[in-house]
mmCIF file of C-alpha atoms and ligand atoms in Angstrom:
data_model
loop_
_atom_site.group_PDB
_atom_site.id
_atom_site.type_symbol
_atom_site.label_atom_id
_atom_site.label_comp_id
_atom_site.label_asym_id
_atom_site.label_seq_id
_atom_site.Cartn_x
_atom_site.Cartn_y
_atom_site.Cartn_z
ATOM 1 C CA MET Q 240 0.000 0.000 0.000
ATOM 2 C CA ASN Q 241 1.148 3.577 -0.708
ATOM 3 C CA ILE Q 242 0.050 6.244 1.721
ATOM 4 C CA PRO Q 243 0.961 9.844 0.869
ATOM 5 C CA LEU Q 244 1.523 12.578 3.460
ATOM 6 C CA LEU Q 245 -1.516 14.336 2.073
ATOM 7 C CA ASP Q 246 -3.760 13.869 -0.947
ATOM 8 C CA LEU Q 247 -4.916 17.086 -2.589
ATOM 9 C CA LYS Q 248 -6.208 15.348 -5.683
ATOM 10 C CA GLU Q 249 -8.691 13.260 -3.743
ATOM 11 C CA GLN Q 250 -10.047 16.432 -2.151
ATOM 12 C CA TYR Q 251 -10.260 18.160 -5.522
ATOM 13 C CA TYR Q 252 -12.287 15.307 -7.027
ATOM 14 C CA ALA Q 253 -14.714 15.503 -4.106
ATOM 15 C CA ILE Q 254 -15.505 19.182 -4.820
ATOM 16 C CA LYS Q 255 -14.543 19.384 -8.503
ATOM 17 C CA ASP Q 256 -17.894 20.594 -9.853
ATOM 18 C CA GLU Q 257 -18.097 23.456 -7.385
ATOM 19 C CA VAL Q 258 -14.455 24.470 -7.825
ATOM 20 C CA ASP Q 259 -14.589 24.351 -11.610
ATOM 21 C CA ALA Q 260 -17.787 26.427 -11.630
ATOM 22 C CA ALA Q 261 -16.237 28.989 -9.273
ATOM 23 C CA ILE Q 262 -13.156 29.357 -11.500
ATOM 24 C CA GLU Q 263 -15.337 29.688 -14.581
ATOM 25 C CA GLY Q 264 -17.419 32.306 -12.797
ATOM 26 C CA VAL Q 265 -14.361 34.500 -12.256
ATOM 27 C CA LEU Q 266 -13.219 34.067 -15.863
ATOM 28 C CA GLU Q 267 -16.700 35.041 -17.074
ATOM 29 C CA ASN Q 268 -16.910 37.979 -14.678
ATOM 30 C CA GLY Q 269 -13.557 39.321 -15.798
ATOM 31 C CA GLN Q 270 -12.618 40.990 -12.520
ATOM 32 C CA PHE Q 271 -9.362 39.433 -11.353
ATOM 33 C CA ILE Q 272 -7.937 41.712 -8.657
ATOM 34 C CA LEU Q 273 -9.789 42.717 -5.463
ATOM 35 C CA GLY Q 274 -13.305 41.934 -6.599
ATOM 36 C CA PRO Q 275 -16.388 40.348 -5.048
ATOM 37 C CA GLN Q 276 -14.747 36.960 -4.322
ATOM 38 C CA VAL Q 277 -12.006 38.518 -2.201
ATOM 39 C CA ARG Q 278 -14.542 40.724 -0.411
ATOM 40 C CA ALA Q 279 -16.774 37.722 0.345
ATOM 41 C CA LEU Q 280 -13.868 35.655 1.684
ATOM 42 C CA GLU Q 281 -12.606 38.568 3.802
ATOM 43 C CA HIS Q 282 -16.076 38.947 5.269
ATOM 44 C CA ASP Q 283 -16.500 35.233 5.980
ATOM 45 C CA ILE Q 284 -13.062 34.722 7.516
ATOM 46 C CA ALA Q 285 -13.367 37.804 9.727
ATOM 47 C CA SER Q 286 -16.671 36.582 11.124
ATOM 48 C CA TYR Q 287 -15.384 32.984 11.408
ATOM 49 C CA VAL Q 288 -12.358 34.083 13.453
ATOM 50 C CA GLY Q 289 -14.493 36.577 15.348
ATOM 51 C CA VAL Q 290 -12.810 39.879 14.490
ATOM 52 C CA PRO Q 291 -14.094 42.884 12.509
ATOM 53 C CA TYR Q 292 -11.502 43.050 9.721
ATOM 54 C CA ALA Q 293 -9.776 40.710 7.254
ATOM 55 C CA ILE Q 294 -7.408 41.664 4.446
ATOM 56 C CA GLY Q 295 -6.587 39.224 1.631
ATOM 57 C CA VAL Q 296 -2.933 39.259 0.566
ATOM 58 C CA GLY Q 297 -0.567 37.365 -1.725
ATOM 59 C CA ASN Q 298 0.622 34.687 0.730
ATOM 60 C CA GLY Q 299 1.160 33.976 4.423
ATOM 61 C CA THR Q 300 4.661 35.445 4.449
ATOM 62 C CA ASP Q 301 3.402 38.746 3.033
ATOM 63 C CA ALA Q 302 0.589 38.642 5.593
ATOM 64 C CA LEU Q 303 3.251 38.632 8.335
ATOM 65 C CA VAL Q 304 5.347 41.338 6.656
ATOM 66 C CA ILE Q 305 2.356 43.608 6.054
ATOM 67 C CA ALA Q 306 0.952 42.994 9.545
ATOM 68 C CA LEU Q 307 4.319 43.918 11.083
ATOM 69 C CA ARG Q 308 4.503 47.088 8.969
ATOM 70 C CA ALA Q 309 0.878 47.973 9.767
ATOM 71 C CA CYS Q 310 1.732 47.569 13.469
ATOM 72 C CA GLY Q 311 4.567 50.045 13.041
ATOM 73 C CA ILE Q 312 7.426 47.541 13.460
ATOM 74 C CA GLY Q 313 10.631 48.411 11.609
ATOM 75 C CA PRO Q 314 14.403 48.967 11.809
ATOM 76 C CA GLY Q 315 15.821 48.989 15.334
ATOM 77 C CA ASP Q 316 12.943 46.980 16.776
ATOM 78 C CA GLU Q 317 13.185 43.495 18.263
ATOM 79 C CA VAL Q 318 10.442 40.927 17.762
ATOM 80 C CA ILE Q 319 10.225 37.726 19.813
ATOM 81 C CA THR Q 320 9.251 34.477 18.122
ATOM 82 C CA SER Q 321 9.756 30.716 18.182
ATOM 83 C CA PRO Q 322 12.837 29.038 16.698
ATOM 84 C CA PHE Q 323 10.787 25.932 15.842
ATOM 85 C CA THR Q 324 8.566 26.982 12.949
ATOM 86 C CA PHE Q 325 8.644 27.602 9.218
ATOM 87 C CA PHE Q 326 11.361 30.129 8.271
ATOM 88 C CA ALA Q 327 8.829 32.820 7.297
ATOM 89 C CA SER Q 328 7.841 33.441 10.936
ATOM 90 C CA ALA Q 329 11.267 35.047 11.465
ATOM 91 C CA GLU Q 330 12.037 36.020 7.870
ATOM 92 C CA SER Q 331 9.116 38.462 7.924
ATOM 93 C CA ILE Q 332 10.649 40.192 10.966
ATOM 94 C CA SER Q 333 13.949 40.588 9.117
ATOM 95 C CA ALA Q 334 12.123 41.714 5.971
ATOM 96 C CA VAL Q 335 10.771 44.810 7.757
ATOM 97 C CA GLY Q 336 14.259 45.600 9.085
ATOM 98 C CA ALA Q 337 13.630 44.403 12.648
ATOM 99 C CA LYS Q 338 15.587 41.753 14.566
ATOM 100 C CA PRO Q 339 14.169 38.338 15.468
ATOM 101 C CA VAL Q 340 14.785 37.236 19.044
ATOM 102 C CA PHE Q 341 14.152 33.560 19.677
ATOM 103 C CA VAL Q 342 12.596 32.031 22.776
ATOM 104 C CA ASP Q 343 12.730 28.262 23.228
ATOM 105 C CA ILE Q 344 9.638 26.098 22.925
ATOM 106 C CA ASP Q 345 7.611 24.016 25.320
ATOM 107 C CA PRO Q 346 8.718 20.461 24.469
ATOM 108 C CA ASP Q 347 5.158 19.081 24.729
ATOM 109 C CA THR Q 348 3.210 21.565 22.582
ATOM 110 C CA PHE Q 349 6.154 22.639 20.331
ATOM 111 C CA ASN Q 350 4.936 26.244 20.805
ATOM 112 C CA ILE Q 351 6.854 29.169 22.324
ATOM 113 C CA ASP Q 352 7.396 28.711 26.071
ATOM 114 C CA ALA Q 353 5.633 31.763 27.509
ATOM 115 C CA SER Q 354 7.485 31.413 30.821
ATOM 116 C CA LYS Q 355 10.756 32.182 29.013
ATOM 117 C CA ILE Q 356 9.594 35.284 27.124
ATOM 118 C CA GLU Q 357 10.051 37.959 29.792
ATOM 119 C CA GLN Q 358 13.767 37.303 30.312
ATOM 120 C CA THR Q 359 14.444 38.201 26.645
ATOM 121 C CA ILE Q 360 12.515 41.495 26.625
ATOM 122 C CA THR Q 361 14.733 44.559 26.194
ATOM 123 C CA SER Q 362 14.067 48.275 25.702
ATOM 124 C CA ARG Q 363 13.910 47.567 21.950
ATOM 125 C CA THR Q 364 11.342 44.771 22.093
ATOM 126 C CA ARG Q 365 8.186 45.841 20.279
ATOM 127 C CA ALA Q 366 6.245 42.692 19.451
ATOM 128 C CA ILE Q 367 5.754 38.950 19.906
ATOM 129 C CA ILE Q 368 4.877 36.561 17.082
ATOM 130 C CA PRO Q 369 3.501 33.393 18.663
ATOM 131 C CA VAL Q 370 3.146 30.554 16.152
ATOM 132 C CA HIS Q 371 0.266 28.082 16.484
ATOM 133 C CA LEU Q 372 2.340 25.191 15.223
ATOM 134 C CA PHE Q 373 0.848 22.088 13.612
ATOM 135 C CA GLY Q 374 -2.698 23.337 14.315
ATOM 136 C CA GLN Q 375 -2.447 23.867 18.084
ATOM 137 C CA SER Q 376 -2.777 27.315 19.641
ATOM 138 C CA ALA Q 377 0.059 28.761 21.697
ATOM 139 C CA ASP Q 378 -0.711 29.675 25.315
ATOM 140 C CA MET Q 379 -2.403 32.970 24.446
ATOM 141 C CA ASP Q 380 -3.503 34.084 27.936
ATOM 142 C CA ALA Q 381 0.074 33.963 29.201
ATOM 143 C CA ILE Q 382 1.383 35.670 26.056
ATOM 144 C CA MET Q 383 -1.229 38.448 26.069
ATOM 145 C CA ASP Q 384 -0.562 39.113 29.790
ATOM 146 C CA ILE Q 385 3.146 39.612 29.074
ATOM 147 C CA ALA Q 386 2.340 41.798 26.050
ATOM 148 C CA ARG Q 387 0.030 44.048 28.089
ATOM 149 C CA LYS Q 388 2.520 44.340 30.935
ATOM 150 C CA HIS Q 389 5.350 45.393 28.573
ATOM 151 C CA ASP Q 390 3.230 47.260 26.025
ATOM 152 C CA LEU Q 391 4.085 44.928 23.131
ATOM 153 C CA MET Q 392 2.145 44.182 19.958
ATOM 154 C CA VAL Q 393 1.130 40.566 19.311
ATOM 155 C CA ILE Q 394 0.887 39.203 15.785
ATOM 156 C CA GLU Q 395 -0.301 35.607 15.710
ATOM 157 C CA ASP Q 396 1.237 33.374 13.069
ATOM 158 C CA ALA Q 397 -1.871 31.269 12.521
ATOM 159 C CA CYS Q 398 -0.730 29.957 9.130
ATOM 160 C CA GLN Q 399 -1.187 26.363 10.324
ATOM 161 C CA ALA Q 400 -4.202 26.968 12.520
ATOM 162 C CA MET Q 401 -7.332 28.048 10.626
ATOM 163 C CA GLY Q 402 -10.163 26.856 12.867
ATOM 164 C CA ALA Q 403 -7.992 25.955 15.878
ATOM 165 C CA GLU Q 404 -9.217 27.254 19.231
ATOM 166 C CA TYR Q 405 -7.799 28.397 22.552
ATOM 167 C CA LYS Q 406 -10.207 28.126 25.506
ATOM 168 C CA GLY Q 407 -13.129 28.102 23.083
ATOM 169 C CA ARG Q 408 -12.005 31.130 21.072
ATOM 170 C CA LYS Q 409 -10.561 30.958 17.572
ATOM 171 C CA ALA Q 410 -6.819 31.186 17.051
ATOM 172 C CA GLY Q 411 -6.241 34.519 15.349
ATOM 173 C CA SER Q 412 -8.679 36.460 17.553
ATOM 174 C CA PHE Q 413 -6.246 37.234 20.387
ATOM 175 C CA GLY Q 414 -3.449 39.382 18.977
ATOM 176 C CA HIS Q 415 -3.455 42.885 17.506
ATOM 177 C CA ALA Q 416 -3.336 41.051 14.186
ATOM 178 C CA ALA Q 417 -3.102 37.457 12.969
ATOM 179 C CA CYS Q 418 -1.907 35.896 9.737
ATOM 180 C CA PHE Q 419 -3.165 32.970 7.719
ATOM 181 C CA SER Q 420 -1.719 31.190 4.688
ATOM 182 C CA PHE Q 421 -3.661 29.525 1.878
ATOM 183 C CA PHE Q 422 -0.630 27.636 0.539
ATOM 184 C CA PRO Q 423 -1.951 24.423 -1.068
ATOM 185 C CA THR Q 424 -0.938 22.134 1.811
ATOM 186 C CA LYS Q 425 -2.468 24.250 4.608
ATOM 187 C CA ASN Q 426 -5.702 23.013 6.089
ATOM 188 C CA LEU Q 427 -7.545 25.728 4.163
ATOM 189 C CA GLY Q 428 -5.449 25.918 0.994
ATOM 190 C CA THR Q 429 -5.918 27.108 -2.549
ATOM 191 C CA TYR Q 430 -4.287 25.877 -5.764
ATOM 192 C CA GLY Q 431 -1.476 28.396 -5.532
ATOM 193 C CA ASP Q 432 -0.411 31.116 -3.081
ATOM 194 C CA GLY Q 433 -2.681 33.199 -0.896
ATOM 195 C CA GLY Q 434 -2.850 34.720 2.567
ATOM 196 C CA MET Q 435 -5.001 36.767 4.938
ATOM 197 C CA ILE Q 436 -4.488 39.199 7.802
ATOM 198 C CA VAL Q 437 -7.209 39.553 10.413
ATOM 199 C CA THR Q 438 -7.402 42.318 13.001
ATOM 200 C CA GLY Q 439 -9.745 44.026 15.402
ATOM 201 C CA ASP Q 440 -7.991 47.363 14.936
ATOM 202 C CA ALA Q 441 -9.399 49.779 12.335
ATOM 203 C CA ASP Q 442 -6.042 51.531 11.939
ATOM 204 C CA ILE Q 443 -4.132 48.273 11.297
ATOM 205 C CA ASP Q 444 -6.845 47.306 8.801
ATOM 206 C CA LYS Q 445 -6.517 50.616 6.963
ATOM 207 C CA LYS Q 446 -2.717 50.443 6.822
ATOM 208 C CA ALA Q 447 -2.676 46.789 5.735
ATOM 209 C CA ARG Q 448 -5.130 47.564 2.910
ATOM 210 C CA MET Q 449 -2.871 50.366 1.726
ATOM 211 C CA LEU Q 450 0.311 48.308 2.062
ATOM 212 C CA ARG Q 451 -1.012 45.428 -0.044
ATOM 213 C CA ALA Q 452 -1.724 47.878 -2.891
ATOM 214 C CA HIS Q 453 1.468 49.935 -3.219
ATOM 215 C CA GLY Q 454 0.723 52.069 -0.188
ATOM 216 C CA SER Q 455 -2.251 53.680 -1.835
ATOM 217 C CA THR Q 456 -5.982 54.001 -1.259
ATOM 218 C CA ARG Q 457 -6.603 56.068 -4.381
ATOM 219 C CA LYS Q 458 -5.128 54.851 -7.622
ATOM 220 C CA TYR Q 459 -1.841 56.588 -8.555
ATOM 221 C CA TYR Q 460 -1.630 58.482 -5.237
ATOM 222 C CA HIS Q 461 0.707 56.808 -2.731
ATOM 223 C CA GLU Q 462 0.913 57.537 0.987
ATOM 224 C CA MET Q 463 3.560 54.976 1.866
ATOM 225 C CA ILE Q 464 5.974 52.489 0.290
ATOM 226 C CA GLY Q 465 4.018 49.279 0.085
ATOM 227 C CA TYR Q 466 3.879 46.015 -1.828
ATOM 228 C CA ASN Q 467 2.023 44.398 -4.659
ATOM 229 C CA SER Q 468 0.430 41.637 -2.601
ATOM 230 C CA ARG Q 469 -3.227 40.945 -3.203
ATOM 231 C CA LEU Q 470 -5.169 37.723 -2.908
ATOM 232 C CA ASP Q 471 -6.277 36.884 -6.472
ATOM 233 C CA GLU Q 472 -9.989 36.647 -7.272
ATOM 234 C CA LEU Q 473 -9.414 33.163 -8.727
ATOM 235 C CA HIS Q 474 -7.920 31.932 -5.466
ATOM 236 C CA ALA Q 475 -10.588 33.670 -3.401
ATOM 237 C CA ALA Q 476 -13.262 31.941 -5.516
ATOM 238 C CA ILE Q 477 -11.648 28.536 -4.884
ATOM 239 C CA LEU Q 478 -11.311 29.340 -1.186
ATOM 240 C CA ASN Q 479 -14.954 30.436 -0.961
ATOM 241 C CA VAL Q 480 -15.884 26.923 -2.075
ATOM 242 C CA LYS Q 481 -13.417 25.189 0.242
ATOM 243 C CA PHE Q 482 -14.210 27.381 3.243
ATOM 244 C CA LYS Q 483 -17.670 25.790 3.526
ATOM 245 C CA TYR Q 484 -15.976 22.455 4.238
ATOM 246 C CA LEU Q 485 -13.327 23.733 6.651
ATOM 247 C CA ASP Q 486 -15.023 22.723 9.911
ATOM 248 C CA GLN Q 487 -15.971 19.330 8.515
ATOM 249 C CA TRP Q 488 -12.397 18.757 7.301
ATOM 250 C CA ASN Q 489 -10.936 19.858 10.636
ATOM 251 C CA ASP Q 490 -13.284 17.451 12.427
ATOM 252 C CA MET Q 491 -12.101 14.652 10.142
ATOM 253 C CA ARG Q 492 -8.482 15.536 10.965
ATOM 254 C CA ARG Q 493 -9.289 15.446 14.686
ATOM 255 C CA HIS Q 494 -10.995 12.104 14.259
ATOM 256 C CA ASN Q 495 -8.004 10.708 12.371
ATOM 257 C CA ALA Q 496 -5.687 11.969 15.113
ATOM 258 C CA LYS Q 497 -7.777 10.116 17.706
ATOM 259 C CA VAL Q 498 -7.497 6.908 15.713
ATOM 260 C CA TYR Q 499 -3.718 7.373 15.439
ATOM 261 C CA ASP Q 500 -3.455 8.163 19.173
ATOM 262 C CA ALA Q 501 -5.255 4.973 20.154
ATOM 263 C CA LEU Q 502 -3.239 2.783 17.799
ATOM 264 C CA LEU Q 503 0.173 4.318 18.510
ATOM 265 C CA LYS Q 504 0.052 5.094 22.202
ATOM 266 C CA ASP Q 505 1.703 1.902 23.481
ATOM 267 C CA THR Q 506 4.289 1.539 20.722
ATOM 268 C CA GLY Q 507 7.029 3.523 22.457
ATOM 269 C CA ILE Q 508 6.849 6.561 20.191
ATOM 270 C CA THR Q 509 5.469 9.809 21.598
ATOM 271 C CA VAL Q 510 2.110 10.867 20.132
ATOM 272 C CA PRO Q 511 1.213 14.576 19.825
ATOM 273 C CA TYR Q 512 0.260 16.330 23.051
ATOM 274 C CA ALA Q 513 -2.997 18.272 22.969
ATOM 275 C CA ALA Q 514 -3.092 20.880 25.739
ATOM 276 C CA PRO Q 515 -6.350 21.058 27.736
ATOM 277 C CA TYR Q 516 -6.877 24.659 26.561
ATOM 278 C CA ALA Q 517 -6.513 23.788 22.878
ATOM 279 C CA LYS Q 518 -8.801 22.580 20.155
ATOM 280 C CA HIS Q 519 -6.024 21.062 18.047
ATOM 281 C CA ILE Q 520 -6.889 20.799 14.347
ATOM 282 C CA TYR Q 521 -3.876 18.667 13.393
ATOM 283 C CA HIS Q 522 -2.554 20.567 10.430
ATOM 284 C CA GLN Q 523 0.184 17.977 11.009
ATOM 285 C CA TYR Q 524 0.183 14.833 13.130
ATOM 286 C CA VAL Q 525 3.689 14.866 14.564
ATOM 287 C CA VAL Q 526 5.131 12.009 16.634
ATOM 288 C CA GLN Q 527 8.531 11.870 18.322
ATOM 289 C CA CYS Q 528 11.053 9.088 18.669
ATOM 290 C CA ASP Q 529 14.785 8.684 19.315
ATOM 291 C CA ASP Q 530 15.609 7.079 15.975
ATOM 292 C CA ARG Q 531 13.495 9.386 13.824
ATOM 293 C CA ASP Q 532 15.510 8.898 10.627
ATOM 294 C CA GLY Q 533 15.435 5.113 11.056
ATOM 295 C CA LEU Q 534 11.658 5.140 11.491
ATOM 296 C CA ALA Q 535 11.179 7.418 8.470
ATOM 297 C CA ALA Q 536 13.327 5.186 6.242
ATOM 298 C CA ALA Q 537 11.591 2.012 7.391
ATOM 299 C CA LEU Q 538 8.138 3.519 6.837
ATOM 300 C CA LYS Q 539 9.180 4.697 3.383
ATOM 301 C CA ALA Q 540 10.174 1.113 2.519
ATOM 302 C CA LYS Q 541 6.608 0.116 3.431
ATOM 303 C CA GLY Q 542 5.096 2.803 1.203
ATOM 304 C CA VAL Q 543 4.279 5.274 3.977
ATOM 305 C CA ALA Q 544 5.353 8.858 3.315
ATOM 306 C CA THR Q 545 6.449 10.974 6.286
ATOM 307 C CA GLY Q 546 7.833 14.498 6.671
ATOM 308 C CA VAL Q 547 10.228 16.313 8.988
ATOM 309 C CA TYR Q 548 8.892 19.692 10.108
ATOM 310 C CA TYR Q 549 11.443 21.064 10.837
ATOM 311 C CA PRO Q 550 14.958 19.587 10.596
ATOM 312 C CA LEU Q 551 16.896 22.731 11.622
ATOM 313 C CA PRO Q 552 15.749 25.377 14.138
ATOM 314 C CA LEU Q 553 15.754 28.974 12.954
ATOM 315 C CA HIS Q 554 18.475 30.181 15.347
ATOM 316 C CA LEU Q 555 20.905 27.756 13.643
ATOM 317 C CA GLN Q 556 20.019 28.658 10.036
ATOM 318 C CA ASP Q 557 22.894 30.007 7.910
ATOM 319 C CA ALA Q 558 20.808 33.078 7.124
ATOM 320 C CA TYR Q 559 20.805 33.928 10.849
ATOM 321 C CA LYS Q 560 24.517 33.359 11.557
ATOM 322 C CA ASP Q 561 24.874 37.073 12.280
ATOM 323 C CA LEU Q 562 22.466 36.872 15.205
ATOM 324 C CA GLY Q 563 25.164 34.948 17.080
ATOM 325 C CA TYR Q 564 23.188 31.999 18.382
ATOM 326 C CA LYS Q 565 24.873 28.607 18.843
ATOM 327 C CA ARG Q 566 23.802 25.003 19.306
ATOM 328 C CA GLY Q 567 22.651 24.537 22.890
ATOM 329 C CA ASP Q 568 20.935 27.931 23.105
ATOM 330 C CA MET Q 569 17.450 26.500 22.451
ATOM 331 C CA PRO Q 570 17.684 22.921 23.758
ATOM 332 C CA CYS Q 571 13.982 22.049 23.414
ATOM 333 C CA ALA Q 572 13.722 23.299 19.820
ATOM 334 C CA GLU Q 573 16.962 21.517 18.916
ATOM 335 C CA ALA Q 574 15.758 18.244 20.446
ATOM 336 C CA ALA Q 575 12.432 18.551 18.607
ATOM 337 C CA CYS Q 576 14.244 19.005 15.284
ATOM 338 C CA ASP Q 577 16.034 15.698 15.859
ATOM 339 C CA ARG Q 578 12.989 13.761 17.042
ATOM 340 C CA VAL Q 579 9.873 14.871 15.125
ATOM 341 C CA LEU Q 580 8.194 12.948 12.339
ATOM 342 C CA ALA Q 581 4.936 13.928 10.644
ATOM 343 C CA MET Q 582 2.670 11.016 9.731
ATOM 344 C CA PRO Q 583 0.223 11.033 6.802
ATOM 345 C CA MET Q 584 -2.604 13.382 7.786
ATOM 346 C CA TYR Q 585 -5.492 14.735 5.731
ATOM 347 C CA PRO Q 586 -9.269 14.692 6.138
ATOM 348 C CA GLU Q 587 -9.913 11.916 3.616
ATOM 349 C CA LEU Q 588 -7.386 9.521 5.203
ATOM 350 C CA GLU Q 589 -9.226 6.302 5.988
ATOM 351 C CA ARG Q 590 -9.153 4.124 9.070
ATOM 352 C CA HIS Q 591 -7.618 1.165 7.258
ATOM 353 C CA GLN Q 592 -4.799 3.426 6.047
ATOM 354 C CA ILE Q 593 -4.120 4.636 9.593
ATOM 355 C CA GLU Q 594 -4.168 1.011 10.758
ATOM 356 C CA TYR Q 595 -1.620 0.150 8.070
ATOM 357 C CA VAL Q 596 0.666 2.991 9.244
ATOM 358 C CA ALA Q 597 0.258 1.996 12.901
ATOM 359 C CA ASP Q 598 0.918 -1.682 12.150
ATOM 360 C CA ALA Q 599 4.068 -0.705 10.276
ATOM 361 C CA VAL Q 600 5.260 1.430 13.211
ATOM 362 C CA ARG Q 601 4.489 -1.372 15.655
ATOM 363 C CA GLU Q 602 6.376 -3.950 13.622
ATOM 364 C CA LEU Q 603 9.413 -1.696 13.210
ATOM 365 C CA ILE Q 604 9.550 -0.846 16.908
ATOM 366 C CA ARG Q 605 9.277 -4.536 17.818
ATOM 367 C CA LYS Q 606 12.215 -5.318 15.546
ATOM 368 C CA GLY Q 607 14.120 -2.448 17.195
HETATM 369 C C1 LIG S 103 3.132 28.329 5.634
HETATM 370 C C2 LIG S 103 3.615 29.159 6.764
HETATM 371 C C3 LIG S 103 3.989 30.494 6.590
HETATM 372 C C4 LIG S 103 4.100 31.167 5.251
HETATM 373 O O1 LIG S 103 3.015 31.054 4.442
HETATM 374 P P1 LIG S 103 3.187 31.177 2.846
HETATM 375 O O2 LIG S 103 1.799 31.323 2.366
HETATM 376 O O3 LIG S 103 3.844 29.934 2.381
HETATM 377 O O4 LIG S 103 4.012 32.384 2.569
HETATM 378 C C5 LIG S 103 4.352 31.214 7.712
HETATM 379 N N1 LIG S 103 4.359 30.664 8.926
HETATM 380 C C6 LIG S 103 4.023 29.376 9.130
HETATM 381 C C7 LIG S 103 4.044 28.821 10.507
HETATM 382 C C8 LIG S 103 3.663 28.577 8.050
HETATM 383 O O5 LIG S 103 3.365 27.299 8.255
#
């Protein structure tokens, strides 16, 4: 049997008629940039997350860059984030001229360890970017308390967490702004690049709207240096179709995670930890074991695809040599990079496929 990490084609076939009609509708309509599809998606995502404003942009990385700029972050500022995340969480900070400052993760949730944030705050610290990694919210109460106490902005990197919740409230509704990605593999993804900023702040909304369109509100009159970063109508039309299925798909992911948990829990590998405050939507189902590379190779030989998110923490990336970090500075993130393995996870994954993966793991562990 061959089991992929995710299966976008199967999902496409399930909604093909609707998606094809939506694409055709945009082609017939002839409005391709910032039209009714983008406006509808912005409206629906804002109300889904529970905030007044949403701004469609070119991708999740641009969402972070534009959110940082709209929050007034720039050269000379320090922004705290996690070293165990996709590169863009920190890259966006550098892109606006600010300096990323890393705080180690909680080894159970893989998210930034809020108890270690305060010791890294300096007079230059202006913001925190918590990342809701793998579909599980960071500890937002603790993070927002620290932010209030030190007068910091909070921009949630919710690129892996559309629909995740913290204490019953949607991820993305806590910070001054939050960012989503519609990259094809995200749990709400389009067939290309796309992203969204959400915010409860009218001023951040206004600035983000200007920044995504060359710093202008009125064509050919520019108030600031911005970007060309709009969500395309075609992608918004596809996402308007897929958005209707988001909760159902997230429930299917959660169900699949439960099946995995039950089948893997006594095999000696560590299954994902779901914090009591979190509604985890399992963007990824990430296990841990000592011989991660051995397990990955053995599963591959049995036709099971796996992934390593992420093999190298951000503080040890070549691009961040100048920041002066060394191995040992972020022990929990470094250990996670050596131990994590993402199992096949997507809504349409079937029980017999999960059983096949679990049987393979069990057999490999038994053989040592
Ligand atoms: C995917 C992702 C991004 C970037 O999103 P793009 O749309 O690929 O630019 C940023 N942060 C995290 C945590 C992500 O997973």
